[in-house]
CSV table of C-alpha atoms in Angstrom, one decimal:
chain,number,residue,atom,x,y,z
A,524,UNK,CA,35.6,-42.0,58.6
A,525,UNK,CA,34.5,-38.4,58.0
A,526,UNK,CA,31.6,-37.6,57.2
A,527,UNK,CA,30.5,-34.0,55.2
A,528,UNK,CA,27.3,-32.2,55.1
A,529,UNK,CA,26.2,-33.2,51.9
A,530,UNK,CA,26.8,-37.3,52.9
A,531,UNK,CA,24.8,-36.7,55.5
A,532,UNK,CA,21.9,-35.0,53.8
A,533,UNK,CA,22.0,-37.7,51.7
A,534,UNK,CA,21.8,-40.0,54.2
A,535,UNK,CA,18.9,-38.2,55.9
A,536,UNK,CA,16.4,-38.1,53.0
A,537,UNK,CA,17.3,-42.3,52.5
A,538,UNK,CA,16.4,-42.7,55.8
A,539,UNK,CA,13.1,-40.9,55.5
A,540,UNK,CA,12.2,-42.3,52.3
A,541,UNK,CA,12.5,-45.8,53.9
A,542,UNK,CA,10.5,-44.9,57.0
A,543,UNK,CA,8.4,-43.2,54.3
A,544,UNK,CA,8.0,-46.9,51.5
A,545,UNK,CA,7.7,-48.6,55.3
A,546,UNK,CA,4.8,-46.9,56.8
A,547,UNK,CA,2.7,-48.0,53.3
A,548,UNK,CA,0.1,-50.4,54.5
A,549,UNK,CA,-2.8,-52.6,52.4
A,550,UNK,CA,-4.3,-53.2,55.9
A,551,UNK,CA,-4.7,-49.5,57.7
A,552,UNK,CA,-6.2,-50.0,61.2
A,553,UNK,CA,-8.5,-48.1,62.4
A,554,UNK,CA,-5.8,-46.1,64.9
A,555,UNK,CA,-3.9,-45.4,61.8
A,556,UNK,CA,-4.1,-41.5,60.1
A,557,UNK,CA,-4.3,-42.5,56.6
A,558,UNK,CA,-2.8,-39.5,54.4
A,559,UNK,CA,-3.0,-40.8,51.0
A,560,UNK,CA,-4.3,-43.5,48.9
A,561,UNK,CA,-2.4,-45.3,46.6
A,562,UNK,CA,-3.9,-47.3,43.7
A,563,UNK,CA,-1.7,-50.6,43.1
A,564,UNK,CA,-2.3,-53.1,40.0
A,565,UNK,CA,-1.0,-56.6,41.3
A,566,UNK,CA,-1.5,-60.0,41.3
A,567,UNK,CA,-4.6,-61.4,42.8
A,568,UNK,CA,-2.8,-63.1,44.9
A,569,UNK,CA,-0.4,-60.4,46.6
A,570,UNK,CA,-3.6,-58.3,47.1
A,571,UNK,CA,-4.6,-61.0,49.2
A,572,UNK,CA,-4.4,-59.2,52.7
A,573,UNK,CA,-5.3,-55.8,51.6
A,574,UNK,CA,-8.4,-54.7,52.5
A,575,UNK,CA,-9.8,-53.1,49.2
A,576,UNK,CA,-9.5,-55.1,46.5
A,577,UNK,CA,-11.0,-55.9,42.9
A,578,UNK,CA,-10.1,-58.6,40.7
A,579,UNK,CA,-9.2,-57.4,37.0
A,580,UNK,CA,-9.6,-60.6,34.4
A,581,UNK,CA,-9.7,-60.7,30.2
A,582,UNK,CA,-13.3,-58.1,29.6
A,583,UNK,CA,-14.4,-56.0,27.3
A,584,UNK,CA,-14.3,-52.7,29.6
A,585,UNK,CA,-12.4,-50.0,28.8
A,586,UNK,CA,-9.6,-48.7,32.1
A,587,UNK,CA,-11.2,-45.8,32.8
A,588,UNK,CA,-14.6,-47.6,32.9
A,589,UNK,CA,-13.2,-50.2,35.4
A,590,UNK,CA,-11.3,-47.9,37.1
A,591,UNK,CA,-14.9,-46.0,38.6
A,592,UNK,CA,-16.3,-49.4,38.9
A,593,UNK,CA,-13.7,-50.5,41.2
A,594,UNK,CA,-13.7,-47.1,43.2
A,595,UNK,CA,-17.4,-48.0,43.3
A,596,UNK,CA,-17.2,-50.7,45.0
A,597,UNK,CA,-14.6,-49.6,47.3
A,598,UNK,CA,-17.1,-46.8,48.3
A,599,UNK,CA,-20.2,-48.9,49.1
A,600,UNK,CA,-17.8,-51.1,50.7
A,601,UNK,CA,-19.2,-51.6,54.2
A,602,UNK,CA,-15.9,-51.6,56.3
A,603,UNK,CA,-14.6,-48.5,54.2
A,604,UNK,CA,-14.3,-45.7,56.5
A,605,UNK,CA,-15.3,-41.4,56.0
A,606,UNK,CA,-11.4,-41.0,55.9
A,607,UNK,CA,-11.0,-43.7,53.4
A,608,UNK,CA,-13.7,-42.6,50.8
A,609,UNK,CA,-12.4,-39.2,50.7
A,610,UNK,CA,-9.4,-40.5,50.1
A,611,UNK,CA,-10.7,-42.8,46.9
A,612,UNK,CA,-12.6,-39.9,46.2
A,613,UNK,CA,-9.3,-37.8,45.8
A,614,UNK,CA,-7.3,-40.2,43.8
A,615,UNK,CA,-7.7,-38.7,40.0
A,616,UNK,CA,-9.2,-41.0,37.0
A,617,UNK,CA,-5.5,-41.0,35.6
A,618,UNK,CA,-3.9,-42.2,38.6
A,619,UNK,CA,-6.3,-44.8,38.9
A,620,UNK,CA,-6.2,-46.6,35.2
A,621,UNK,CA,-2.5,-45.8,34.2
A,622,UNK,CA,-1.4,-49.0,34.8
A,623,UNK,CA,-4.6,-51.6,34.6
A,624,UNK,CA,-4.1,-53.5,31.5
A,625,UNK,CA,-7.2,-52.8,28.9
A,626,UNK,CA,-10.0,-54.3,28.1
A,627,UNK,CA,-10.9,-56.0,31.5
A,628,UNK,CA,-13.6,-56.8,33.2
A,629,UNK,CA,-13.8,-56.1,37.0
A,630,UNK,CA,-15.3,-58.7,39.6
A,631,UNK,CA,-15.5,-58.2,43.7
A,632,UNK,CA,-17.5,-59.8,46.3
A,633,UNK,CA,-19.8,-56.4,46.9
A,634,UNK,CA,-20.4,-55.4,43.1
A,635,UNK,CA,-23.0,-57.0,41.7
A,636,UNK,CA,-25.0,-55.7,45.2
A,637,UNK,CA,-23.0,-52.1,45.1
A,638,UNK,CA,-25.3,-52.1,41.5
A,639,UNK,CA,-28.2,-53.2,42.9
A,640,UNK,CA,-28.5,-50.4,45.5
């Protein structure tokens, strides 16, 4: 088998992009350098071992409205780290609602007392 430049390139940037999609992680340690966040709209229930997480049901709030609620959270969060809020600051108000259903209504452990403060 021969293989040309171009089939190898190829082959290179798959191989990256895996390493890349594999390196993604709900559960960052605290080793970790964390480059990016990236905001994910799942089931409850495959959230389940990620460490920020909000719970969208049927509400009257608009997506960009829960969007900042849920960054809220995430920021008073106790366990979030400097590196981690910079990063939630960073992600933009698009990013964050472009694919939350509307008209929700956003629940998490933290909220109520995030609202309180």
């Amino acid at each position: 088998m021969m293989w040309t430049r171009t089939t190898l390139e190829q082959r290179w940037a798959f191989n990256e992009a895996e390493n890349l999609l594999t390196s993604l992680t709900g559960q960052p340690h605290p080793e970790d350098v964390l480059l990016f966040a990236v905001p994910v709209c799942a089931p409850y229930t495959a959230l389940s071992n990620y460490k920020h997480k909000v719970k969208l049901t049927p509400g009257s709030q608009k997506k960009g409205k829960a969007a900042r609620t849920a960054v809220f959270s995430f920021m008073k969060a106790k366990e979030a780290s400097t590196r981690e809020k910079d990063l939630f600051r960073s992600v933009k108000d698009t990013d964050l609602s472009r694919n939350m259903p509307g008209k929700v209504k956003v629940s998490a452990p933290n909220l109520l007392a995030a609202k309180k403060k």
